[in-house]
Coordinates of C-alpha atoms and ligand atoms in Angstrom, one line a residue:
M1 CA 0.0 0.0 0.0
A2 CA 1.3 3.5 -0.8
P3 CA 2.0 5.8 2.1
L4 CA -1.4 6.9 3.5
T5 CA -0.3 10.4 3.7
L6 CA 2.6 11.7 1.6
K7 CA 4.4 13.8 4.1
K8 CA 6.1 17.0 2.9
I9 CA 8.7 17.2 5.6
T10 CA 12.5 17.7 5.3
G11 CA 15.7 17.9 7.4
P12 CA 15.7 17.0 11.1
E13 CA 11.9 16.8 11.1
L14 CA 12.0 14.0 8.6
L15 CA 14.7 12.1 10.6
H16 CA 12.5 12.4 13.7
D17 CA 9.4 11.1 12.0
P18 CA 9.3 7.4 12.5
S19 CA 6.8 6.7 9.8
A20 CA 9.0 8.5 7.1
N21 CA 12.5 8.1 8.5
K22 CA 14.9 5.8 6.6
G23 CA 18.0 6.7 8.6
T24 CA 21.2 5.8 6.8
A25 CA 19.2 4.4 3.8
F26 CA 18.3 7.9 2.5
T27 CA 19.8 7.9 -1.0
E28 CA 22.2 10.6 -2.3
K29 CA 19.4 12.2 -4.3
E30 CA 17.1 12.2 -1.3
R31 CA 19.8 13.7 1.0
D32 CA 20.2 16.6 -1.5
A33 CA 16.5 17.1 -2.2
L34 CA 15.3 16.8 1.4
G35 CA 17.9 18.9 3.2
L36 CA 19.5 15.9 4.8
R37 CA 23.1 16.4 3.5
G38 CA 25.4 16.4 6.5
L39 CA 22.8 15.3 9.0
L40 CA 23.7 11.6 8.3
P41 CA 27.0 9.8 8.2
P42 CA 28.2 9.8 4.5
R43 CA 27.7 6.2 3.6
V44 CA 24.4 5.2 2.2
T45 CA 23.3 1.7 3.4
T46 CA 20.6 -0.7 2.4
Q47 CA 17.7 -1.8 4.6
E48 CA 19.2 -5.3 4.7
L49 CA 22.4 -3.9 6.3
Q50 CA 20.4 -1.9 8.8
M51 CA 18.5 -5.1 9.7
E52 CA 21.8 -6.8 10.3
R53 CA 22.9 -4.0 12.7
V54 CA 19.6 -4.2 14.5
L55 CA 19.8 -7.9 15.0
D56 CA 23.4 -7.8 16.0
N57 CA 22.6 -5.2 18.7
L58 CA 19.4 -7.0 19.8
R59 CA 21.2 -10.3 20.3
K60 CA 23.8 -8.6 22.5
K61 CA 21.2 -7.5 25.0
S62 CA 21.4 -9.5 28.2
S63 CA 17.7 -9.7 29.1
T64 CA 14.5 -10.0 27.2
L65 CA 13.3 -6.7 28.9
E66 CA 16.4 -4.9 27.4
K67 CA 15.5 -6.4 24.1
Y68 CA 12.0 -5.1 24.4
I69 CA 13.2 -1.6 25.2
Y70 CA 15.6 -1.7 22.2
L71 CA 12.8 -2.8 19.8
V72 CA 10.3 -0.2 21.0
S73 CA 12.9 2.6 20.6
L74 CA 13.6 1.3 17.0
Q75 CA 9.8 1.5 16.4
D76 CA 10.0 5.1 17.7
R77 CA 12.9 5.9 15.3
N78 CA 12.2 4.0 12.1
E79 CA 8.9 2.2 11.8
T80 CA 9.6 0.6 8.4
L81 CA 12.8 -1.0 9.6
F82 CA 11.1 -2.1 12.8
Y83 CA 8.4 -3.9 10.9
R84 CA 10.8 -5.5 8.4
V85 CA 12.9 -6.8 11.3
V86 CA 9.8 -8.1 13.1
L87 CA 8.2 -9.7 10.0
E88 CA 11.4 -11.5 8.9
N89 CA 12.2 -12.8 12.4
L90 CA 8.8 -13.4 13.9
D91 CA 9.9 -16.6 15.8
E92 CA 12.6 -14.6 17.6
I93 CA 10.8 -11.3 17.9
M94 CA 7.1 -12.1 18.6
P95 CA 7.9 -13.4 22.1
L96 CA 9.8 -10.1 22.7
I97 CA 7.1 -7.6 21.6
Y98 CA 4.3 -9.8 22.8
T99 CA 3.8 -12.6 25.3
P100 CA 5.8 -13.4 27.4
T101 CA 8.1 -10.4 27.5
V102 CA 5.4 -7.8 27.1
G103 CA 4.0 -9.0 30.4
W104 CA 7.3 -8.1 32.1
A105 CA 7.4 -4.8 30.2
C106 CA 3.9 -3.9 31.5
Q107 CA 4.8 -4.7 35.0
E108 CA 7.8 -2.4 34.7
Y109 CA 6.1 0.2 32.5
G110 CA 6.6 3.2 34.8
H111 CA 10.2 2.3 35.3
I112 CA 11.2 1.7 31.7
F113 CA 9.1 4.6 30.3
R114 CA 10.8 6.5 27.5
R115 CA 8.1 7.9 25.1
P116 CA 4.4 7.7 25.2
R117 CA 2.8 5.5 22.5
G118 CA -1.0 5.1 22.2
L119 CA -3.9 7.1 23.6
F120 CA -4.5 7.3 27.3
I121 CA -8.1 8.1 28.4
S122 CA -8.6 8.3 32.1
S123 CA -11.7 8.5 34.3
R124 CA -10.9 12.2 34.7
D125 CA -11.8 12.6 31.0
T126 CA -15.4 11.9 31.3
G127 CA -17.4 14.1 29.0
K128 CA -14.4 14.9 26.9
I129 CA -13.5 11.6 25.2
A130 CA -14.4 12.6 21.7
S131 CA -12.1 15.6 22.0
I132 CA -9.3 13.4 23.2
L133 CA -9.8 11.1 20.2
K134 CA -9.5 14.2 18.0
N135 CA -5.9 14.6 19.4
W136 CA -4.9 11.4 17.7
P137 CA -2.8 12.5 14.7
N138 CA -3.8 9.7 12.3
R139 CA -7.4 10.2 11.2
Q140 CA -7.3 7.0 9.2
A141 CA -7.5 4.7 12.3
R142 CA -9.3 1.5 11.3
V143 CA -8.3 -0.9 14.1
I144 CA -8.5 0.1 17.7
V145 CA -7.3 -2.2 20.5
V146 CA -8.5 -1.1 23.9
T147 CA -7.8 -2.3 27.4
D148 CA -8.7 -1.1 30.9
G149 CA -5.7 -3.1 32.2
E150 CA -7.6 -5.1 34.7
R151 CA -6.5 -8.6 33.6
I152 CA -3.2 -8.2 31.8
L153 CA -2.3 -11.7 30.4
G154 CA -2.3 -13.9 33.5
L155 CA -0.7 -11.2 35.5
G156 CA -3.8 -9.4 36.9
D157 CA -4.5 -5.7 37.4
L158 CA -1.8 -3.6 35.8
A159 CA -4.1 -0.7 35.0
A160 CA -2.3 2.1 33.0
N161 CA 0.8 -0.1 32.7
G162 CA -1.3 -2.3 30.5
M163 CA -0.6 0.0 27.5
G164 CA 2.1 -2.4 26.4
I165 CA -0.7 -4.8 25.4
P166 CA -2.7 -2.7 22.8
V167 CA 0.6 -1.4 21.5
G168 CA 2.0 -4.9 21.1
K169 CA -1.2 -6.3 19.6
L170 CA -1.3 -3.6 17.0
A171 CA 2.3 -4.2 16.1
L172 CA 1.2 -7.7 15.3
Y173 CA -1.7 -6.5 13.2
T174 CA 0.8 -4.7 11.1
A175 CA 3.5 -7.4 11.0
C176 CA 1.2 -10.4 10.6
A177 CA -1.6 -9.0 8.4
G178 CA -0.2 -5.8 6.9
I179 CA -2.6 -3.4 8.6
H180 CA -0.9 -0.1 7.9
P181 CA 0.6 1.4 11.1
A182 CA -1.3 4.7 10.5
Q183 CA -4.5 2.7 10.7
C184 CA -3.7 1.4 14.2
L185 CA -4.8 3.0 17.4
P186 CA -3.9 1.6 20.8
V187 CA -6.0 2.9 23.7
T188 CA -5.7 2.4 27.4
L189 CA -8.6 3.4 29.7
D190 CA -7.2 4.2 33.1
V191 CA -10.0 3.8 35.5
G192 CA -7.7 3.3 38.6
T193 CA -6.3 0.1 40.1
E194 CA -6.6 -2.2 43.0
N195 CA -2.9 -3.2 42.7
E196 CA -1.3 -2.0 45.9
K197 CA 2.2 -2.3 44.5
L198 CA 1.3 0.2 41.7
L199 CA -0.6 2.5 44.1
T200 CA 2.5 2.9 46.3
D201 CA 5.1 2.9 43.5
P202 CA 6.4 6.5 43.1
L203 CA 7.1 5.8 39.4
Y204 CA 3.7 4.5 38.5
L205 CA 2.2 6.7 35.7
G206 CA -1.5 6.0 36.0
L207 CA -4.1 7.5 38.3
R208 CA -3.5 6.9 42.0
Q209 CA -7.1 5.8 42.8
R210 CA -9.1 2.7 43.3
R211 CA -10.9 1.3 40.2
L212 CA -14.2 2.8 39.1
H213 CA -17.1 0.4 39.3
G214 CA -20.8 0.2 38.6
A215 CA -22.6 2.8 36.5
V216 CA -19.8 5.4 36.4
Y217 CA -17.5 2.8 34.9
D218 CA -20.1 1.6 32.4
D219 CA -20.9 5.2 31.4
L220 CA -17.2 5.8 30.6
I221 CA -17.1 2.7 28.4
D222 CA -20.4 3.8 26.7
E223 CA -18.9 7.3 26.1
F224 CA -15.8 5.8 24.6
I225 CA -17.8 3.6 22.2
S226 CA -19.9 6.5 21.1
A227 CA -16.9 8.8 20.7
V228 CA -15.3 6.2 18.5
Q229 CA -18.4 6.0 16.3
Q230 CA -18.2 9.7 16.0
E231 CA -14.5 10.2 15.3
F232 CA -13.6 6.9 13.6
P233 CA -16.9 5.5 12.3
N234 CA -15.2 2.7 10.2
A235 CA -13.0 1.4 13.0
L236 CA -13.0 -2.1 14.4
I237 CA -12.8 -2.1 18.2
Q238 CA -11.0 -5.0 19.8
F239 CA -11.5 -5.4 23.6
E240 CA -8.4 -6.7 25.2
D241 CA -7.5 -7.9 28.7
F242 CA -10.6 -6.7 30.5
A243 CA -11.5 -8.6 33.6
N244 CA -13.8 -11.5 32.8
H245 CA -17.1 -10.1 34.3
N246 CA -16.7 -7.0 32.2
A247 CA -15.4 -8.8 29.1
F248 CA -18.5 -10.9 28.8
R249 CA -20.9 -8.1 29.6
F250 CA -19.4 -5.7 27.0
L251 CA -19.2 -8.3 24.3
K252 CA -22.9 -9.1 24.8
K253 CA -23.8 -5.4 25.0
Y254 CA -21.9 -4.1 22.0
R255 CA -21.5 -6.9 19.5
N256 CA -24.8 -6.2 17.8
Q257 CA -24.4 -2.4 18.0
V258 CA -20.9 -1.8 16.7
C259 CA -18.0 -3.5 14.9
T260 CA -16.3 -5.2 17.8
F261 CA -14.9 -8.4 19.2
N262 CA -13.1 -9.6 22.3
D263 CA -9.9 -11.3 21.5
D264 CA -9.6 -13.1 24.9
I265 CA -12.9 -14.8 24.3
Q266 CA -13.3 -15.1 20.5
G267 CA -9.8 -14.9 19.2
T268 CA -8.5 -17.5 21.8
A269 CA -11.5 -19.7 21.0
A270 CA -10.7 -19.6 17.3
V271 CA -7.0 -20.3 17.7
A272 CA -7.6 -23.2 20.2
F273 CA -10.4 -24.6 18.0
A274 CA -8.0 -24.6 15.0
G275 CA -5.5 -26.5 17.1
I276 CA -8.2 -29.1 18.0
Y277 CA -9.1 -29.5 14.3
S278 CA -5.4 -30.1 13.5
A279 CA -5.0 -32.5 16.4
L280 CA -8.0 -34.4 15.1
R281 CA -6.2 -34.8 11.7
I282 CA -3.6 -36.7 13.7
T283 CA -6.0 -38.8 15.8
R284 CA -8.4 -39.2 12.8
K285 CA -11.4 -39.0 15.1
P286 CA -14.4 -36.6 14.5
L287 CA -14.9 -33.6 16.7
K288 CA -18.3 -34.8 17.8
E289 CA -16.6 -37.8 19.5
Q290 CA -14.3 -35.7 21.6
K291 CA -14.7 -35.0 25.3
L292 CA -13.0 -31.9 26.5
L293 CA -12.1 -31.1 30.1
F294 CA -11.4 -27.4 30.6
F295 CA -9.4 -26.2 33.6
G296 CA -10.5 -22.5 34.0
A297 CA -14.1 -21.4 33.1
G298 CA -13.2 -17.8 32.2
E299 CA -13.1 -15.8 29.0
A300 CA -10.7 -18.1 27.3
G301 CA -12.2 -21.5 28.5
T302 CA -15.8 -20.8 27.9
G303 CA -15.1 -18.9 24.6
I304 CA -13.3 -22.0 23.3
A305 CA -16.1 -24.3 24.5
D306 CA -18.8 -22.1 22.7
L307 CA -17.0 -22.5 19.4
V308 CA -16.4 -26.3 20.0
V309 CA -20.1 -26.6 20.6
A310 CA -20.9 -24.7 17.4
G311 CA -18.5 -27.1 15.5
M312 CA -20.1 -30.2 17.1
V313 CA -23.6 -29.0 16.2
E314 CA -22.4 -28.6 12.6
E315 CA -21.4 -32.3 12.8
G316 CA -24.9 -33.3 13.8
L317 CA -25.1 -33.2 17.6
T318 CA -27.7 -31.1 19.4
E319 CA -26.5 -28.2 21.4
A320 CA -27.3 -30.0 24.7
E321 CA -25.3 -33.1 23.5
A322 CA -22.4 -31.0 22.5
R323 CA -22.3 -29.2 25.8
R324 CA -22.3 -32.5 27.7
R325 CA -19.0 -33.2 26.0
C326 CA -17.4 -30.1 27.6
W327 CA -16.8 -30.2 31.3
F328 CA -15.3 -27.4 33.3
I329 CA -13.2 -27.2 36.5
D330 CA -12.8 -23.8 38.0
S331 CA -11.3 -22.5 41.3
S332 CA -14.1 -24.1 43.2
G333 CA -14.0 -27.5 41.5
L334 CA -16.2 -29.2 38.9
V335 CA -18.8 -26.8 37.4
V336 CA -22.0 -28.6 38.5
K337 CA -25.7 -27.7 38.5
S338 CA -26.0 -27.7 42.3
R339 CA -23.5 -24.8 42.7
M340 CA -25.1 -21.5 43.6
D341 CA -22.0 -19.4 42.8
L342 CA -21.9 -19.9 39.0
A343 CA -21.4 -16.8 36.8
E344 CA -23.8 -16.5 33.9
H345 CA -21.4 -17.7 31.3
K346 CA -20.7 -21.0 33.2
V347 CA -24.3 -22.0 33.7
P348 CA -24.8 -23.7 30.3
Y349 CA -21.9 -26.0 31.0
A350 CA -22.9 -27.0 34.5
V351 CA -23.3 -30.8 34.6
D352 CA -25.8 -32.8 36.6
R353 CA -23.2 -34.5 38.9
P354 CA -22.1 -34.2 42.5
L355 CA -19.5 -31.5 43.1
I356 CA -16.0 -33.1 42.8
N357 CA -12.9 -31.2 43.8
D358 CA -10.4 -33.9 43.1
H359 CA -9.1 -33.4 39.5
L360 CA -8.1 -37.0 39.1
A361 CA -11.5 -38.2 40.1
V362 CA -13.1 -35.9 37.5
I363 CA -10.8 -37.4 34.8
D364 CA -11.8 -40.9 35.9
S365 CA -15.4 -40.1 35.8
F366 CA -15.4 -38.2 32.5
A367 CA -12.6 -39.9 30.6
P368 CA -11.7 -36.8 28.5
T369 CA -9.8 -37.0 25.2
A370 CA -8.5 -33.5 25.7
L371 CA -7.4 -31.2 28.5
I372 CA -7.7 -27.5 27.8
G373 CA -5.9 -25.3 30.4
A374 CA -7.0 -21.7 30.7
S375 CA -6.8 -21.3 34.4
G376 CA -3.7 -19.2 35.0
Q377 CA -2.6 -22.0 37.4
P378 CA 1.0 -23.1 36.7
G379 CA 1.6 -26.8 37.1
I380 CA -2.1 -27.8 37.6
F381 CA -1.6 -30.5 34.9
T382 CA 0.5 -32.7 37.3
E383 CA 2.5 -35.7 36.5
T384 CA -0.3 -38.0 37.7
I385 CA -2.9 -36.2 35.6
L386 CA -0.8 -36.4 32.5
Q387 CA -0.1 -40.0 33.1
R388 CA -3.7 -40.7 33.5
M389 CA -4.6 -38.9 30.2
A390 CA -1.9 -41.1 28.5
K391 CA -3.5 -44.2 30.0
I392 CA -7.0 -43.5 28.7
N393 CA -6.0 -42.1 25.3
E394 CA -3.6 -43.2 22.6
R395 CA -2.9 -39.6 21.7
P396 CA -4.1 -37.3 24.5
I397 CA -4.6 -33.7 23.5
I398 CA -3.0 -31.4 26.1
F399 CA -3.3 -27.6 25.7
A400 CA -1.7 -25.5 28.4
L401 CA -2.8 -22.1 27.2
S402 CA -2.2 -19.9 30.2
N403 CA 0.2 -17.0 29.6
P404 CA 2.9 -16.0 30.1
T405 CA 5.1 -19.2 30.0
S406 CA 5.5 -19.2 33.7
M407 CA 1.7 -19.6 34.1
A408 CA 1.3 -22.6 31.8
E409 CA -0.6 -25.5 33.2
C410 CA 2.4 -27.7 32.4
T411 CA 5.6 -27.4 30.5
A412 CA 6.0 -28.9 27.0
E413 CA 8.7 -31.2 28.5
D414 CA 6.4 -32.6 31.1
A415 CA 3.6 -33.0 28.6
Y416 CA 5.8 -35.2 26.4
R417 CA 7.7 -36.9 29.2
Y418 CA 4.6 -38.1 31.2
T419 CA 2.7 -39.3 28.2
E420 CA 5.7 -41.2 26.7
G421 CA 5.8 -38.7 23.9
R422 CA 2.2 -39.4 22.8
A423 CA 0.7 -36.0 23.8
I424 CA -0.5 -33.6 21.1
F425 CA 0.6 -30.5 22.9
A426 CA 0.0 -26.8 22.4
S427 CA 0.7 -23.9 24.7
G428 CA -0.3 -20.2 24.9
S429 CA 3.3 -18.9 25.2
P430 CA 6.2 -20.4 23.4
F431 CA 8.1 -23.4 24.5
A432 CA 11.4 -24.5 22.8
P433 CA 11.4 -27.8 20.9
V434 CA 11.8 -30.8 23.3
T435 CA 14.0 -33.8 22.7
S436 CA 12.8 -37.0 24.4
N437 CA 14.0 -40.5 23.8
G438 CA 15.9 -39.3 20.8
R439 CA 12.8 -37.7 19.2
I440 CA 12.3 -34.0 18.6
F441 CA 8.9 -32.6 19.4
V442 CA 7.9 -29.1 18.2
P443 CA 5.3 -27.7 20.6
G444 CA 2.5 -25.8 18.9
Q445 CA 1.9 -22.3 20.2
G446 CA -1.8 -21.5 20.2
N447 CA -1.0 -17.9 19.7
N448 CA -3.9 -15.5 19.1
A449 CA -1.7 -13.8 16.5
Y450 CA -2.6 -16.5 14.1
I451 CA -6.2 -15.3 14.1
F452 CA -6.9 -11.7 15.1
P453 CA -4.7 -10.0 12.5
G454 CA -6.3 -11.9 9.7
V455 CA -9.8 -11.4 11.0
G456 CA -9.1 -7.7 11.4
L457 CA -7.8 -7.5 7.8
G458 CA -10.9 -9.3 6.5
V459 CA -13.1 -6.8 8.5
V460 CA -11.2 -3.8 7.2
A461 CA -11.2 -5.1 3.6
S462 CA -14.9 -5.9 3.5
Q463 CA -15.7 -2.9 5.8
S464 CA -17.9 -5.2 7.8
R465 CA -20.3 -3.5 10.1
R466 CA -20.1 -6.3 12.7
V467 CA -17.8 -9.2 13.7
T468 CA -19.7 -12.5 14.0
D469 CA -19.0 -16.0 15.5
G470 CA -19.4 -17.3 11.9
M471 CA -16.3 -15.3 11.0
F472 CA -14.3 -16.9 13.8
L473 CA -15.4 -20.4 12.9
A474 CA -14.4 -19.7 9.3
A475 CA -11.1 -18.2 10.5
A476 CA -10.3 -21.3 12.6
R477 CA -11.0 -23.6 9.7
A478 CA -8.8 -21.5 7.4
L479 CA -6.0 -21.6 10.0
A480 CA -6.2 -25.4 10.3
R481 CA -6.1 -25.7 6.5
E482 CA -2.7 -24.0 6.5
V483 CA -1.1 -26.8 8.6
S484 CA 0.7 -29.2 6.3
E485 CA 1.1 -32.9 6.6
K486 CA 4.8 -32.3 7.3
D487 CA 3.9 -30.0 10.2
L488 CA 1.6 -32.7 11.7
E489 CA 4.3 -35.3 11.4
M490 CA 6.4 -33.3 13.8
G491 CA 3.5 -33.0 16.2
R492 CA 3.1 -29.4 15.1
I493 CA -0.6 -28.3 15.0
Y494 CA -0.1 -24.7 13.9
P495 CA 1.7 -23.6 10.7
P496 CA 5.2 -22.1 11.1
L497 CA 5.1 -18.3 11.9
A498 CA 7.3 -17.7 8.9
K499 CA 4.0 -18.4 6.9
I500 CA 2.0 -15.8 8.8
R501 CA 1.3 -13.4 6.0
Q502 CA -0.1 -16.3 3.9
V503 CA -2.1 -17.5 6.9
S504 CA -3.5 -14.0 7.6
T505 CA -4.5 -13.5 4.0
A506 CA -6.3 -16.9 4.0
I507 CA -8.1 -15.9 7.2
A508 CA -8.9 -12.4 5.9
M509 CA -10.5 -14.1 2.8
A510 CA -12.5 -16.4 5.0
T511 CA -13.7 -13.6 7.2
A512 CA -14.5 -11.2 4.3
E513 CA -16.4 -14.0 2.5
V514 CA -18.6 -14.4 5.7
A515 CA -19.1 -10.7 5.9
Y516 CA -20.4 -10.6 2.3
R517 CA -22.5 -13.8 2.8
Q518 CA -24.1 -12.4 5.9
G519 CA -24.8 -9.0 4.3
L520 CA -22.6 -7.1 6.7
A521 CA -20.0 -5.8 4.2
S522 CA -20.0 -2.1 3.3
H523 CA -17.3 -2.3 0.7
L524 CA -19.5 -2.8 -2.3
P525 CA -19.6 -4.2 -4.8
K526 CA -17.7 -7.2 -3.7
P527 CA -14.3 -7.2 -5.4
A528 CA -14.2 -9.7 -8.3
H529 CA -10.8 -10.9 -7.1
L530 CA -11.1 -10.7 -3.4
H531 CA -7.7 -12.3 -2.7
T532 CA -5.8 -9.8 -5.0
Y533 CA -7.8 -6.9 -3.4
I534 CA -6.9 -8.0 0.1
E535 CA -3.2 -8.4 -0.8
S536 CA -3.3 -4.9 -2.3
L537 CA -4.3 -3.5 1.1
M538 CA -1.3 -5.0 2.9
Y539 CA 1.4 -2.8 4.2
E540 CA 4.9 -3.9 3.1
P541 CA 7.7 -2.6 5.3
R542 CA 9.9 -1.5 2.5
Y543 CA 11.3 2.0 1.9
E544 CA 9.5 4.3 -0.6
N545 CA 11.6 6.4 -2.9
Y546 CA 10.8 10.0 -2.0
V547 CA 12.5 11.7 -5.0
Ligands
LIG601 P1 -10.3 -15.5 33.5 O1 -9.9 -14.8 34.7 O2 -11.5 -15.1 32.8 O3 -10.5 -17.0 33.9 C1 -9.7 -17.8 34.8 C2 -10.4 -19.0 35.2 O4 -9.5 -19.9 35.9 C3 -11.6 -18.8 36.1 O5 -12.7 -19.5 35.7 C4 -11.1 -19.3 37.4 O6 -12.2 -19.8 38.3 C5 -10.2 -20.4 37.0 N1 -9.3 -20.9 38.0 C6 -8.6 -20.2 38.9 N2 -8.0 -21.0 39.7 C7 -8.2 -22.3 39.3 C8 -7.8 -23.6 39.7 N3 -7.0 -23.7 40.8 N4 -8.3 -24.7 39.0 C9 -9.1 -24.5 38.0 N5 -9.5 -23.3 37.5 C10 -9.1 -22.2 38.2 O7 -9.1 -15.5 32.6 P2 -9.0 -15.9 31.0 O8 -9.2 -14.7 30.2 O9 -10.0 -17.0 30.7 O10 -7.5 -16.4 30.9 C11 -7.1 -17.5 31.5 C12 -5.7 -17.8 31.1 O11 -5.7 -18.1 29.7 C13 -4.7 -16.7 31.3 O12 -3.5 -17.2 31.8 C14 -4.5 -16.2 29.9 O13 -3.2 -15.7 29.7 C15 -4.7 -17.4 29.0 N6 -5.1 -17.1 27.7 C16 -4.4 -17.7 26.7 C17 -4.6 -17.4 25.4 C18 -3.9 -18.2 24.3 O14 -3.2 -19.0 24.6 N7 -4.1 -17.9 23.1 C19 -5.5 -16.2 25.0 C20 -6.2 -15.7 26.2 C21 -6.0 -16.1 27.4

């Protein structure tokens, strides 16, 4: 895509504009024409050489947090180079700009702060949100990722420090699906915090107040949503890392009003569902015969189950039959009908059984084919549990999805070791390949970055007015189709990240097709060659010639 705004800036201003700066790659002609002569060292270099320098410096940093800081400052200096480095080294860099390192960066946000990035809206701004959105310099914003910082990854309430999350997610929108950086708007709603450590930290940069609750909080969210409709009427709003009671409420409230989705619920569901589809290509069993035991009945867990149920219904089960194949364990034990403490989203999954707290007893009674961990409880898939799964299944499906890596329900090594290498394993955060009994296993990462960028691109391309579950089902299937037989042979149930642009394009196609089929697309008429049209929208991190 051509630059969205051709900037007429020169000299130091050009060097300090990250979206236009090329650093030492400005050509001789450009240096003369744009008043840069003398402001740069004499030798003109290529973007490839600049990448080499960046990677060399990056690899010398002693901690992942240092690497994060280095990459963010590159993004602040030279956006094109940043995205080229990210895109061509996704395996190495995604864990630095997103989970797990971004979790650490959020915890330290006030301490490592250099420059602001994204838009901060606080509870003091009530009544003025539209005017704050007007301050955002890029009027072309098409994708907004918003958090209120209450449940950052599995790390809890990080409030204003949570800004790392929308910033990181949008960097992935650009790298993975080519959404132009000028179309991305990260937003953090600072409504206070209950985190004592932050409230007493002199370097904390958010409001020093307790969280807003009730009607005042809801009114602020309402005002934000209306202000976005006014200022950026074509924008997709992605809710991110809200606490689970709010996430479910807002999804229900806004999904039929505006173009929005919740990645923790729907994105996670689609990526996990795609993983299950791929795993079933290995076990050669239909979805409708699976029995899934979820650890964690929150946004991630019930979101996945909802999609699994939709998939089972497509295979011929009734909704009730499908739900009976999904059992949940939460912090109080098995989710059963007699419990009076169940939140609304858990009720459809409550089973007519006595309350059991012993996890092994639940496994013995249910005989699951898959364990899906979304509990934020590290190590909850114990040696005994994994051994029991291996006893009752030839190829047990074990997904330890909690983030960051330190929160995973089990490590990749344990999953393979305690199942004699028979587990089909995926995690939320990355694990290195594992060698066990002379075999190499490549753990799949059920990374939401496989799904949300492509869905976003499909929504932007079709200018869909809503985001529907049908789009996520189609996205999950498109993702599973991108897994090759060779990947499956290595136990890998997601495609390599190196293929991410191809994957995102396929998902965008699937999403846009649903938007057109469901009559939600506003980009009309439908392009005759949708694939070519979608590709033409994708940002390529290559330098433009200015003169
Ligand atoms: P949530 O707060 O909505 O849900 C957590 C659930 O875990 C609750 O139902 C809670 O009762 C349950 N839980 C707590 N202690 C437990 C215990 N001892 N045994 C069983 N269950 C227990 O959080 P959400 O959004 O569902 O996220 C959960 C985890 O999933 C987080 O660690 C998050 O990072 C991860 N996640 C992973 C994704 C991925 O891999 N692609 C995407 C989104 C979330």
